[in-house]
Amino acid sequence: MNESNVDDSFKSKRRHRGPRVVIIGMPGAGKTRIGKEVSHLLKLPFMDSDVAIERQEGTSIPAIFEDLGEDEFRGIECDLIVNALLDHEGILSLGGGAPMQRRTRQALERYRDNGGLIAYLDADPEEMMERALRSQNRPLLSGDARGTWLRLYDERRPVFEQLANIVISTHRAAPSVGAHKLINAMQERIVHVSGTDPYDVLIGDGVLEHVHALLGSTPVRVALIHTAPVQRHSDAARAQLRTWGYQVLDISIPDAEAGKTVQVANGIWKRLADEGFTRSDAVVGLGGGAATDVAGFVAATWMRGIAYVNCPTSLLAMVDASTGGKTGVNIPEGKNLVGSFYTPLGVVADTRFLSTLPNDIFIEGLGEVVKSGFIMDTHILDIVEDHADELRTLDCANITPQMHDVIAELIERTVSVKSKHVSTDLKESGMREFLNYGHTLAHAIEQIEHFRWRHGQAVAVGMVYAAELANILGYIDDRTVELHRSILSSVGLKTHWDGGDFTSVLALMHRDKKARGNTLRFVILDRIGHPIHLDNPPESAVREAFERIRSN
C-alpha cells in the first residue's frame, strides 16, 4: 500500500468533525501500537488518552488511582475524551475502561451517530492478557491480575461491540497488519440509519468481513439465502461464516422476481423448521433486491422476528432494496403487496460484488441513484452528468480506482438520501413516500410486462411520467422535464414505454401502496430537489402524461 495514495484517498472521504477514528479495546489489544502506525502512514496526529491524562495531570495513572481513586480518574478521563472528540482531528486511542463510563459512552455514541468511526480491536484473549500483564501501568490489574482481566473482558466486550461500527481482528498479527486493516476500514463509507432500531450501512471494498461484527456471537445457526447467479459471492460468504464458527444453512432461491413469492418463502420456512431454527439464530440475505427482500421477510416472520443482515450484490440492491426495512413478496395481484417493515442488524454493501454484474444490471441501478438526485441530493445529478459516458459503458469486471470512488460516492449519497427519509418514517406514512418518486407508474409497468422490465428501468420511465404530469399541471417547466430525459438517457436508462393501455395502467396505479381508498396519489416535483404529494389529479392530465411517454 502506497503511503501517499492512502493519505490522499483518505482525506477525500472526510465526513465529520473530530477524530478520524477512535480506537477502543481491552488492555493488550494493541491500540497504541496500531494507532501510532496508522497515524504515521496517514500523516495524522495521534493521541493516547492515558498518555494525555498523565501529561495533563503531571503524574502517572497508577498514582492518580492511588491518590484520588478510580471515580475521580474516570471524571478526568471523560472530560479529556469529550474535548478530544470535538477538537482532535487525528487518531484517538482510549484506555480500556473508558467506554464503560456512561457519560463517555454517550459522547462516543453521539460522535459515531454523526458519522464518526469507532474501531474495536479484537484479539485472542490469551494473547491480549499476556501483553497487558507485562505492563506496569495497569492499576486495575493488581492482585489477581489474570482473574481480574478475564472478568473485565466479559464485562467490556458487549459494550465494545455495541459501540463500534467497525471490528478489527488482530489475532497474532503484527501491528503493521492491524494498521493496514484499520486504514482499509477508515476508507470505507458508513451511513448511519437512525430511528427506533438504528443500524449502519457499510460501503466499500471488502466490507463483507464485518458481517461477523454485526451478527455477534449469539447465533448458532445462520441461514444464508442467496440466488444462483451470485454463487461466487455466496461461496465466499459461506466460508467466512463457517470460519467464524456459525453453522450455515445454505438456501438458494430463484433469481429476481421469480424468487420473490409466497411459495419460495414457504419453502424457506420449511427448511428453517427442519433445521430447528430458534429466535436466537439469524438470516443473511445475499443477492439483488429481490433476494434481500425475501431474506428480510423470512427473518421478520420466522418466530415473529429473528436477526438478519443484508449483503446486497447489485447496485440497485445497494442503493435501495437492502436499506430501509422494507421486506416482502409479490402476489399475482401486485408487487410487494405482502410484506413487513423490519430493520436489519446492518447492511454490508461490498463493492467487490459489482465486479460480476452485467452492464445492463449495473445501469438499472442508476435509476434509483438518479431518483435520489431529483428528490433531495442534487449533487448526485452533477456527478452522473459529469461521468455519464463512463457509467453507461462501464465494464464492471474492470472498474478503475477513479470510477470505484465515483460509484462508492453515488452509493453513499443515495443511501444517505434514503436514510434521511426512513429514519423519521419507517412505515411509509409521510416523508418516506417521497422515495417512491416514479414508482406509481413503474410498478404498473413491471406488472404489465410480467417483470421482464428491470425495476430501475421502469422507475426511470416513471420519473419522466411524473415530470410530465407535474408539467401539465403547472408545477415544473419544460426545461425540468427535459432534464429528466437527458440525464436518464445519458446513462442508458429508458425514458418511454409503449406497452399496456391507459385503462389497465390506471387500474394498477389505483392499487399502488400510496393510494388512500379511492384517492389516486402521486409523488411529483415542484422544483428539483423538492418532492410533494399530488392527490387525485384530473384524469385528463393523468392520461395526457401517459401519452407523452409513448414513443413518437
Coordinates of C-alpha atoms in Angstrom, one line a residue:
M1 CA 0.0 0.0 0.0
N2 CA 1.5 3.3 -1.1
E3 CA 1.5 5.8 1.8
S4 CA 0.8 8.9 -0.3
N5 CA -2.1 7.3 -2.1
V6 CA -3.5 6.1 1.2
D7 CA -3.2 9.6 2.6
D8 CA -4.8 11.4 -0.4
S9 CA -7.7 9.0 -0.8
F10 CA -8.4 9.0 2.9
K11 CA -8.6 12.8 3.1
S12 CA -11.1 12.9 0.3
K13 CA -13.5 10.9 2.4
R14 CA -13.5 13.2 5.4
R15 CA -17.2 13.4 6.6
H16 CA -17.3 14.5 10.2
R17 CA -15.7 16.8 12.8
G18 CA -13.4 15.3 15.4
P19 CA -11.1 12.3 15.2
R20 CA -10.7 10.3 12.0
V21 CA -11.1 7.2 14.1
V22 CA -11.4 6.3 17.8
I23 CA -9.8 3.0 18.8
I24 CA -11.3 1.0 21.7
G25 CA -10.5 -2.4 23.1
M26 CA -9.1 -4.3 26.0
P27 CA -5.6 -3.7 27.5
G28 CA -3.1 -5.6 25.4
A29 CA -5.2 -5.3 22.2
G30 CA -2.5 -3.1 20.5
K31 CA -4.5 0.1 20.5
T32 CA -1.4 2.3 21.0
R33 CA 0.9 0.5 18.7
I34 CA -1.6 0.2 15.9
G35 CA -2.8 3.7 16.4
K36 CA 0.7 5.1 16.1
E37 CA 1.3 3.0 12.9
V38 CA -1.9 4.4 11.3
S39 CA -1.0 8.0 12.3
H40 CA 2.4 7.5 10.7
L41 CA 1.0 6.1 7.4
L42 CA -1.7 8.7 7.1
K43 CA 0.5 11.6 8.5
L44 CA -2.1 12.4 11.1
P45 CA -1.6 13.3 14.8
F46 CA -2.0 10.5 17.4
M47 CA -3.5 10.8 20.9
D48 CA -3.5 8.1 23.5
S49 CA -6.0 9.2 26.2
D50 CA -3.9 7.6 29.0
V51 CA -0.7 9.4 27.9
A52 CA -2.6 12.7 27.5
I53 CA -4.0 12.4 31.1
E54 CA -0.6 11.7 32.6
R55 CA 0.8 14.8 30.7
Q56 CA -2.1 16.9 31.8
E57 CA -2.0 15.8 35.5
G58 CA 1.8 15.7 35.7
T59 CA 1.7 12.2 37.2
S60 CA 1.2 8.5 36.3
I61 CA -2.2 6.8 36.1
P62 CA -1.4 4.4 38.9
A63 CA -0.6 7.4 41.1
I64 CA -3.9 9.1 40.2
F65 CA -5.7 5.9 41.1
E66 CA -3.9 5.7 44.4
D67 CA -4.2 9.4 45.4
L68 CA -7.7 10.3 44.0
G69 CA -9.5 6.9 43.4
E70 CA -11.0 5.5 40.3
D71 CA -14.1 7.7 40.2
E72 CA -12.0 10.8 40.1
F73 CA -9.8 9.4 37.4
R74 CA -12.8 8.5 35.3
G75 CA -14.1 12.0 35.6
I76 CA -10.8 13.4 34.4
E77 CA -10.7 10.8 31.6
C78 CA -14.2 11.6 30.5
D79 CA -13.6 15.4 30.3
L80 CA -10.5 14.8 28.2
I81 CA -12.2 12.4 25.8
V82 CA -15.3 14.7 25.3
N83 CA -13.0 17.5 24.4
A84 CA -10.9 15.3 22.1
L85 CA -14.0 14.1 20.3
L86 CA -14.6 17.7 19.3
D87 CA -11.1 19.1 18.8
H88 CA -8.6 16.2 17.9
E89 CA -8.5 15.6 14.2
G90 CA -6.3 12.6 14.1
I91 CA -6.2 9.1 15.6
L92 CA -7.6 8.8 19.2
S93 CA -6.9 5.7 21.3
L94 CA -8.8 5.2 24.5
G95 CA -8.0 3.4 27.7
G96 CA -9.7 0.0 28.0
G97 CA -12.2 1.1 30.7
A98 CA -13.1 4.5 29.2
P99 CA -16.2 3.4 27.2
M100 CA -17.7 1.8 30.4
Q101 CA -18.4 5.2 31.9
R102 CA -21.9 6.4 31.0
R103 CA -21.1 10.0 30.0
T104 CA -18.1 8.9 28.0
R105 CA -20.2 6.2 26.2
Q106 CA -22.9 8.8 25.4
A107 CA -20.3 11.1 23.9
L108 CA -18.9 8.2 21.8
E109 CA -22.4 7.4 20.6
R110 CA -23.0 11.0 19.5
Y111 CA -19.7 11.0 17.7
R112 CA -20.5 7.7 15.9
D113 CA -24.0 8.7 15.0
N114 CA -22.7 11.9 13.4
G115 CA -20.5 9.9 11.1
G116 CA -17.5 9.1 13.3
L117 CA -15.7 5.8 13.1
I118 CA -15.2 3.7 16.3
A119 CA -12.9 0.7 15.8
Y120 CA -12.9 -2.1 18.3
L121 CA -9.6 -4.0 18.2
D122 CA -10.4 -7.6 19.0
A123 CA -7.7 -10.2 19.5
D124 CA -7.3 -13.6 21.2
P125 CA -8.0 -13.1 24.9
E126 CA -4.9 -15.1 26.0
E127 CA -2.7 -13.0 23.7
M128 CA -4.2 -9.7 25.0
M129 CA -3.9 -10.8 28.6
E130 CA -0.2 -11.7 28.2
R131 CA 0.6 -8.3 26.7
A132 CA -1.5 -6.5 29.4
L133 CA 0.1 -8.3 32.3
R134 CA 3.6 -7.3 31.1
S135 CA 2.7 -3.7 31.6
Q136 CA 3.4 -1.9 34.9
N137 CA 0.8 0.8 34.1
R138 CA -2.4 -1.2 34.8
P139 CA -3.8 -0.3 38.2
L140 CA -7.0 -2.3 37.8
L141 CA -4.9 -5.5 37.2
S142 CA -3.2 -5.5 40.6
G143 CA -3.8 -8.6 42.8
D144 CA -5.4 -11.5 40.9
A145 CA -4.4 -9.9 37.6
R146 CA -5.4 -12.9 35.4
G147 CA -8.8 -13.3 37.1
T148 CA -9.5 -9.6 37.0
W149 CA -8.5 -9.3 33.3
L150 CA -10.9 -12.1 32.3
R151 CA -13.7 -10.6 34.4
L152 CA -13.2 -7.2 32.8
Y153 CA -13.1 -8.8 29.3
D154 CA -16.5 -10.4 29.9
E155 CA -17.9 -7.1 31.1
R156 CA -16.5 -4.8 28.5
R157 CA -16.7 -6.9 25.3
P158 CA -20.5 -6.4 24.8
V159 CA -20.1 -2.7 25.3
F160 CA -17.2 -2.5 22.8
E161 CA -19.3 -4.5 20.3
Q162 CA -22.3 -2.2 20.8
L163 CA -20.3 1.0 20.4
A164 CA -18.1 0.1 17.5
N165 CA -19.1 0.4 13.8
I166 CA -16.0 -1.5 12.8
V167 CA -14.3 -4.5 14.4
I168 CA -10.7 -5.2 13.5
S169 CA -9.4 -8.6 14.3
T170 CA -5.7 -8.5 15.3
H171 CA -5.2 -12.2 16.3
R172 CA -1.5 -13.0 16.3
A173 CA -0.9 -10.3 13.7
A174 CA 1.9 -7.8 13.6
P175 CA 0.9 -4.2 14.3
S176 CA 1.5 -3.3 10.7
V177 CA -1.1 -5.8 9.6
G178 CA -3.6 -4.4 12.1
A179 CA -2.8 -0.9 11.0
H180 CA -3.5 -1.7 7.3
K181 CA -6.7 -3.4 8.2
L182 CA -7.8 -0.3 10.1
I183 CA -6.8 2.0 7.3
N184 CA -8.9 -0.1 4.9
A185 CA -11.8 0.3 7.3
M186 CA -11.3 4.1 7.5
Q187 CA -11.5 4.3 3.8
E188 CA -14.9 2.6 3.9
R189 CA -18.1 4.7 3.9
I190 CA -20.7 4.4 6.6
V191 CA -24.2 5.7 6.6
H192 CA -26.0 5.6 9.9
V193 CA -29.7 4.9 9.7
S194 CA -31.3 6.3 12.9
G195 CA -34.7 5.6 14.3
T196 CA -36.2 3.1 16.8
D197 CA -33.8 0.4 15.7
P198 CA -30.7 2.1 14.3
Y199 CA -28.1 0.4 12.2
D200 CA -25.3 1.1 9.8
V201 CA -24.8 0.7 6.1
L202 CA -21.2 -0.2 5.4
I203 CA -19.9 0.6 1.9
G204 CA -16.5 -0.4 0.5
D205 CA -14.2 -3.0 -0.9
G206 CA -14.1 -6.0 1.5
V207 CA -16.7 -4.9 4.0
L208 CA -18.2 -8.5 3.9
E209 CA -15.7 -9.2 6.7
H210 CA -17.8 -7.1 9.0
V211 CA -20.8 -9.5 8.9
H212 CA -19.4 -11.2 12.0
A213 CA -19.3 -8.0 13.9
L214 CA -22.9 -7.3 13.0
L215 CA -24.1 -10.8 13.9
G216 CA -22.1 -11.1 17.1
S217 CA -21.6 -14.4 19.0
T218 CA -25.2 -15.2 19.8
P219 CA -26.4 -17.0 16.7
V220 CA -25.6 -20.7 16.5
R221 CA -27.2 -21.2 13.0
V222 CA -27.2 -18.7 10.1
A223 CA -29.4 -19.2 7.1
L224 CA -27.6 -17.9 4.0
I225 CA -30.3 -17.0 1.5
H226 CA -28.9 -16.3 -2.0
T227 CA -29.5 -16.7 -5.7
A228 CA -27.6 -18.9 -8.1
P229 CA -26.1 -16.0 -10.2
V230 CA -24.1 -14.8 -7.1
Q231 CA -22.7 -18.3 -6.3
R232 CA -19.2 -17.0 -6.3
H233 CA -20.1 -14.4 -3.6
S234 CA -22.2 -16.8 -1.6
D235 CA -19.3 -19.3 -1.6
A236 CA -17.1 -16.7 0.0
A237 CA -19.7 -15.6 2.5
R238 CA -20.4 -19.2 3.5
A239 CA -16.7 -19.9 4.0
Q240 CA -16.3 -16.8 6.2
L241 CA -19.5 -17.6 8.2
R242 CA -18.1 -21.1 9.0
T243 CA -14.7 -19.7 9.9
W244 CA -16.4 -17.5 12.4
G245 CA -18.0 -20.6 14.0
Y246 CA -21.6 -20.4 12.7
Q247 CA -23.5 -23.4 11.4
V248 CA -24.6 -22.4 7.9
L249 CA -27.8 -23.4 6.3
D250 CA -27.3 -22.7 2.6
I251 CA -30.6 -21.8 0.8
S252 CA -30.6 -21.0 -2.9
I253 CA -33.7 -19.3 -4.4
P254 CA -34.6 -18.3 -7.9
D255 CA -33.2 -15.1 -9.3
A256 CA -35.0 -11.7 -9.5
E257 CA -38.8 -11.6 -9.1
A258 CA -39.2 -15.3 -9.6
G259 CA -37.7 -15.8 -6.2
K260 CA -39.9 -13.2 -4.5
T261 CA -43.0 -15.3 -4.0
V262 CA -45.0 -16.8 -1.1
Q263 CA -44.1 -20.2 -2.4
V264 CA -40.4 -19.5 -2.2
A265 CA -40.9 -18.0 1.3
N266 CA -42.8 -21.1 2.4
G267 CA -40.0 -23.3 1.2
I268 CA -37.5 -21.4 3.3
W269 CA -39.8 -21.5 6.4
K270 CA -39.9 -25.3 6.0
R271 CA -36.1 -25.5 5.8
L272 CA -35.8 -23.4 9.0
A273 CA -38.3 -25.6 10.8
D274 CA -36.5 -28.8 9.7
E275 CA -33.2 -27.4 11.0
G276 CA -34.6 -26.2 14.3
F277 CA -34.0 -22.5 13.9
T278 CA -34.8 -20.6 17.0
R279 CA -35.2 -16.9 17.9
S280 CA -31.5 -16.8 18.7
D281 CA -30.5 -17.7 15.1
A282 CA -30.1 -15.4 12.2
V283 CA -30.5 -14.8 8.5
V284 CA -28.1 -13.4 6.0
G285 CA -29.6 -12.3 2.7
L286 CA -27.1 -12.1 -0.2
G287 CA -28.0 -11.1 -3.7
G288 CA -30.1 -8.5 -5.6
G289 CA -33.1 -6.6 -4.3
A290 CA -35.5 -9.5 -4.6
A291 CA -33.2 -11.8 -2.6
T292 CA -32.7 -9.2 0.2
D293 CA -36.5 -8.5 0.3
V294 CA -37.2 -12.2 0.7
A295 CA -34.5 -12.7 3.3
G296 CA -35.8 -9.8 5.3
F297 CA -39.4 -11.1 5.0
V298 CA -38.4 -14.5 6.2
A299 CA -36.5 -13.0 9.1
A300 CA -39.4 -10.8 10.0
T301 CA -41.9 -13.6 10.1
W302 CA -39.9 -16.6 11.4
M303 CA -40.9 -16.9 15.1
R304 CA -42.2 -13.3 14.8
G305 CA -38.8 -12.0 14.1
I306 CA -35.1 -13.0 14.1
A307 CA -31.9 -11.1 13.4
Y308 CA -30.8 -10.6 9.8
V309 CA -28.0 -8.9 7.9
N310 CA -28.3 -7.8 4.2
C311 CA -25.4 -8.2 1.8
P312 CA -26.6 -6.6 -1.5
T313 CA -24.7 -7.7 -4.6
S314 CA -26.2 -5.4 -7.2
L315 CA -26.1 -1.6 -7.5
L316 CA -29.9 -1.4 -7.2
A317 CA -29.9 -3.5 -4.1
M318 CA -27.1 -1.5 -2.5
V319 CA -28.8 1.9 -3.0
D320 CA -32.4 0.8 -2.5
A321 CA -33.8 -2.6 -1.6
S322 CA -31.3 -3.6 1.2
T323 CA -31.8 -0.4 3.3
G324 CA -34.9 0.9 4.9
G325 CA -36.5 -2.1 6.5
K326 CA -39.0 -2.9 3.7
T327 CA -39.4 -6.7 3.3
G328 CA -41.9 -8.6 1.2
V329 CA -43.0 -10.8 -1.6
N330 CA -45.2 -10.4 -4.7
I331 CA -48.5 -12.0 -5.4
P332 CA -50.3 -12.2 -8.8
E333 CA -52.4 -9.2 -7.9
G334 CA -49.4 -6.9 -7.5
K335 CA -45.8 -6.3 -6.4
N336 CA -44.9 -6.0 -2.7
L337 CA -48.5 -6.3 -1.5
V338 CA -47.5 -8.8 1.1
G339 CA -44.7 -7.7 3.4
S340 CA -43.5 -6.2 6.7
F341 CA -41.3 -3.3 7.9
Y342 CA -38.4 -4.9 9.7
T343 CA -35.0 -3.5 10.2
P344 CA -31.7 -5.4 9.8
L345 CA -28.8 -5.5 12.2
G346 CA -26.8 -3.8 9.4
V347 CA -26.2 -3.7 5.6
V348 CA -22.9 -4.7 4.1
A349 CA -22.5 -3.2 0.6
D350 CA -19.3 -4.8 -0.6
T351 CA -18.3 -3.0 -3.8
R352 CA -16.2 -6.1 -4.9
F353 CA -19.6 -7.7 -5.7
L354 CA -20.1 -5.2 -8.5
S355 CA -17.3 -6.8 -10.5
T356 CA -19.6 -9.7 -11.6
L357 CA -22.5 -7.5 -12.8
P358 CA -23.5 -7.4 -16.4
N359 CA -23.6 -3.8 -17.7
D360 CA -27.4 -3.7 -18.1
I361 CA -27.9 -4.8 -14.5
F362 CA -25.5 -2.1 -13.3
I363 CA -27.3 0.5 -15.4
E364 CA -30.7 -0.2 -14.0
G365 CA -29.4 0.6 -10.5
L366 CA -28.7 4.1 -11.7
G367 CA -32.4 4.6 -11.9
E368 CA -32.7 4.7 -8.1
V369 CA -29.5 6.8 -7.9
V370 CA -30.8 9.5 -10.3
K371 CA -34.1 9.4 -8.4
S372 CA -32.4 10.4 -5.2
G373 CA -30.8 13.3 -7.0
F374 CA -34.1 14.6 -8.2
I375 CA -35.8 14.3 -4.8
M376 CA -33.1 15.6 -2.5
D377 CA -29.3 15.5 -3.2
T378 CA -28.9 17.4 -6.4
H379 CA -25.2 16.9 -6.4
I380 CA -25.9 13.3 -7.4
L381 CA -27.2 14.7 -10.7
D382 CA -24.0 16.6 -11.2
I383 CA -21.9 13.5 -10.6
V384 CA -24.0 11.5 -13.0
E385 CA -23.8 14.2 -15.7
D386 CA -20.0 14.5 -15.3
H387 CA -19.4 10.7 -15.6
A388 CA -22.4 9.7 -17.8
D389 CA -20.2 8.2 -20.6
E390 CA -18.1 6.1 -18.2
L391 CA -21.2 4.9 -16.2
R392 CA -23.1 4.0 -19.4
T393 CA -20.3 2.0 -20.8
L394 CA -18.9 0.6 -17.6
D395 CA -17.1 -2.8 -17.7
C396 CA -17.9 -4.0 -14.2
A397 CA -15.0 -6.5 -14.3
N398 CA -12.5 -3.7 -14.8
I399 CA -13.6 -0.8 -12.7
T400 CA -10.7 1.7 -12.3
P401 CA -9.9 3.2 -8.9
Q402 CA -11.2 6.6 -10.0
M403 CA -14.6 5.1 -11.1
H404 CA -14.7 3.0 -8.0
D405 CA -14.6 6.2 -5.9
V406 CA -17.3 7.8 -8.1
I407 CA -19.6 4.7 -7.7
A408 CA -18.9 4.5 -4.0
E409 CA -19.8 8.1 -3.5
L410 CA -23.0 7.7 -5.5
I411 CA -23.9 4.7 -3.3
E412 CA -23.2 6.6 -0.2
R413 CA -25.1 9.7 -1.2
T414 CA -28.1 7.7 -2.4
V415 CA -28.2 5.6 0.8
S416 CA -27.9 8.8 2.8
V417 CA -31.0 10.2 1.0
K418 CA -32.9 7.0 1.8
S419 CA -31.6 7.1 5.4
K420 CA -33.0 10.7 5.9
H421 CA -36.4 9.6 4.8
V422 CA -36.7 6.2 6.5
S423 CA -35.2 7.4 9.9
T424 CA -38.2 9.6 10.5
D425 CA -40.8 7.5 8.7
L426 CA -40.1 3.7 8.9
K427 CA -43.7 2.7 7.9
E428 CA -44.2 5.0 4.9
S429 CA -46.9 7.2 6.4
G430 CA -45.4 10.5 5.3
M431 CA -42.0 11.7 4.2
R432 CA -40.8 8.2 3.2
E433 CA -43.4 8.2 0.4
F434 CA -41.1 10.7 -1.5
L435 CA -38.8 7.8 -2.1
N436 CA -41.5 6.4 -4.4
Y437 CA -40.9 9.2 -7.0
G438 CA -41.5 7.5 -10.3
H439 CA -42.8 4.3 -8.7
T440 CA -46.5 4.6 -9.3
L441 CA -46.2 4.1 -13.0
A442 CA -43.1 1.9 -12.6
H443 CA -44.9 -0.8 -10.6
A444 CA -47.7 -0.8 -13.2
I445 CA -45.1 -1.3 -16.0
E446 CA -43.5 -4.2 -14.2
Q447 CA -46.8 -5.8 -13.6
I448 CA -48.0 -5.5 -17.2
E449 CA -44.6 -6.6 -18.6
H450 CA -44.7 -9.6 -16.2
F451 CA -41.5 -8.3 -14.6
R452 CA -39.5 -8.7 -17.8
W453 CA -38.6 -5.0 -17.3
R454 CA -35.9 -4.3 -14.7
H455 CA -37.1 -2.2 -11.8
G456 CA -34.6 0.6 -12.3
Q457 CA -35.6 1.0 -16.0
A458 CA -39.3 1.1 -15.0
V459 CA -38.6 3.8 -12.4
A460 CA -36.7 5.8 -15.0
V461 CA -39.8 5.9 -17.2
G462 CA -42.0 6.5 -14.1
M463 CA -39.9 9.6 -13.3
V464 CA -40.4 11.0 -16.8
Y465 CA -44.1 10.3 -16.4
A466 CA -44.2 12.1 -13.1
A467 CA -42.3 15.1 -14.5
E468 CA -44.7 15.3 -17.5
L469 CA -47.7 15.2 -15.1
A470 CA -46.2 17.9 -13.0
N471 CA -45.5 20.0 -16.1
I472 CA -49.1 19.6 -17.4
L473 CA -50.4 20.8 -14.0
G474 CA -48.0 23.8 -13.9
Y475 CA -45.6 22.7 -11.2
I476 CA -42.4 22.5 -13.3
D477 CA -41.4 23.9 -16.6
D478 CA -40.4 22.2 -19.9
R479 CA -36.7 22.5 -19.1
T480 CA -37.1 20.4 -15.9
V481 CA -38.9 17.7 -17.9
E482 CA -36.1 17.7 -20.5
L483 CA -33.5 17.5 -17.7
H484 CA -35.2 14.2 -16.6
R485 CA -35.0 12.8 -20.1
S486 CA -31.4 13.9 -20.8
I487 CA -29.8 12.7 -17.6
L488 CA -31.6 9.3 -17.7
S489 CA -30.9 8.6 -21.3
S490 CA -27.3 9.7 -21.0
V491 CA -26.6 6.7 -18.7
G492 CA -28.6 4.2 -20.8
L493 CA -31.9 4.4 -18.9
K494 CA -35.3 4.3 -20.7
T495 CA -37.5 7.4 -21.0
H496 CA -40.5 5.9 -22.8
W497 CA -42.8 2.9 -22.8
D498 CA -45.2 1.6 -25.4
G499 CA -46.8 -1.3 -23.5
G500 CA -50.2 -1.6 -22.0
D501 CA -53.3 0.6 -22.4
F502 CA -54.4 3.5 -20.3
T503 CA -57.4 1.8 -18.7
S504 CA -55.2 -1.1 -17.4
V505 CA -52.5 1.2 -16.2
L506 CA -54.9 3.4 -14.4
A507 CA -56.4 0.4 -12.6
L508 CA -53.0 -0.7 -11.5
M509 CA -52.0 2.7 -10.3
H510 CA -55.1 2.8 -8.1
R511 CA -53.7 -0.3 -6.4
D512 CA -50.4 1.5 -5.6
K513 CA -49.3 1.5 -2.0
K514 CA -49.5 5.3 -1.8
A515 CA -53.2 5.2 -2.8
R516 CA -55.6 6.0 0.0
G517 CA -59.0 4.5 -0.5
N518 CA -60.2 5.7 -3.9
T519 CA -57.7 8.6 -3.9
L520 CA -55.0 8.3 -6.6
R521 CA -51.8 9.6 -5.2
F522 CA -48.5 10.6 -6.9
V523 CA -45.2 12.0 -5.9
I524 CA -44.2 14.9 -8.1
L525 CA -41.7 17.7 -8.0
D526 CA -42.4 21.4 -7.8
R527 CA -38.7 22.0 -8.3
I528 CA -35.6 19.9 -8.5
G529 CA -34.8 18.5 -5.0
H530 CA -38.3 19.2 -3.6
P531 CA -40.9 16.5 -4.0
I532 CA -44.6 16.9 -3.0
H533 CA -47.7 14.8 -2.9
L534 CA -50.3 15.1 -5.6
D535 CA -53.7 13.7 -4.8
N536 CA -56.5 13.0 -7.3
P537 CA -55.1 14.9 -10.3
P538 CA -57.6 15.3 -13.2
E539 CA -57.9 12.1 -15.2
S540 CA -57.3 14.1 -18.4
A541 CA -53.9 15.1 -17.1
V542 CA -53.1 11.6 -16.0
R543 CA -54.0 10.4 -19.5
E544 CA -52.1 13.2 -21.3
A545 CA -48.9 12.4 -19.3
F546 CA -49.3 8.8 -20.2
E547 CA -49.5 9.7 -23.9
R548 CA -46.3 11.8 -23.6
I549 CA -44.2 8.8 -22.5
R550 CA -45.2 6.8 -25.6
S551 CA -42.7 6.7 -28.4
N552 CA -43.0 9.3 -31.1

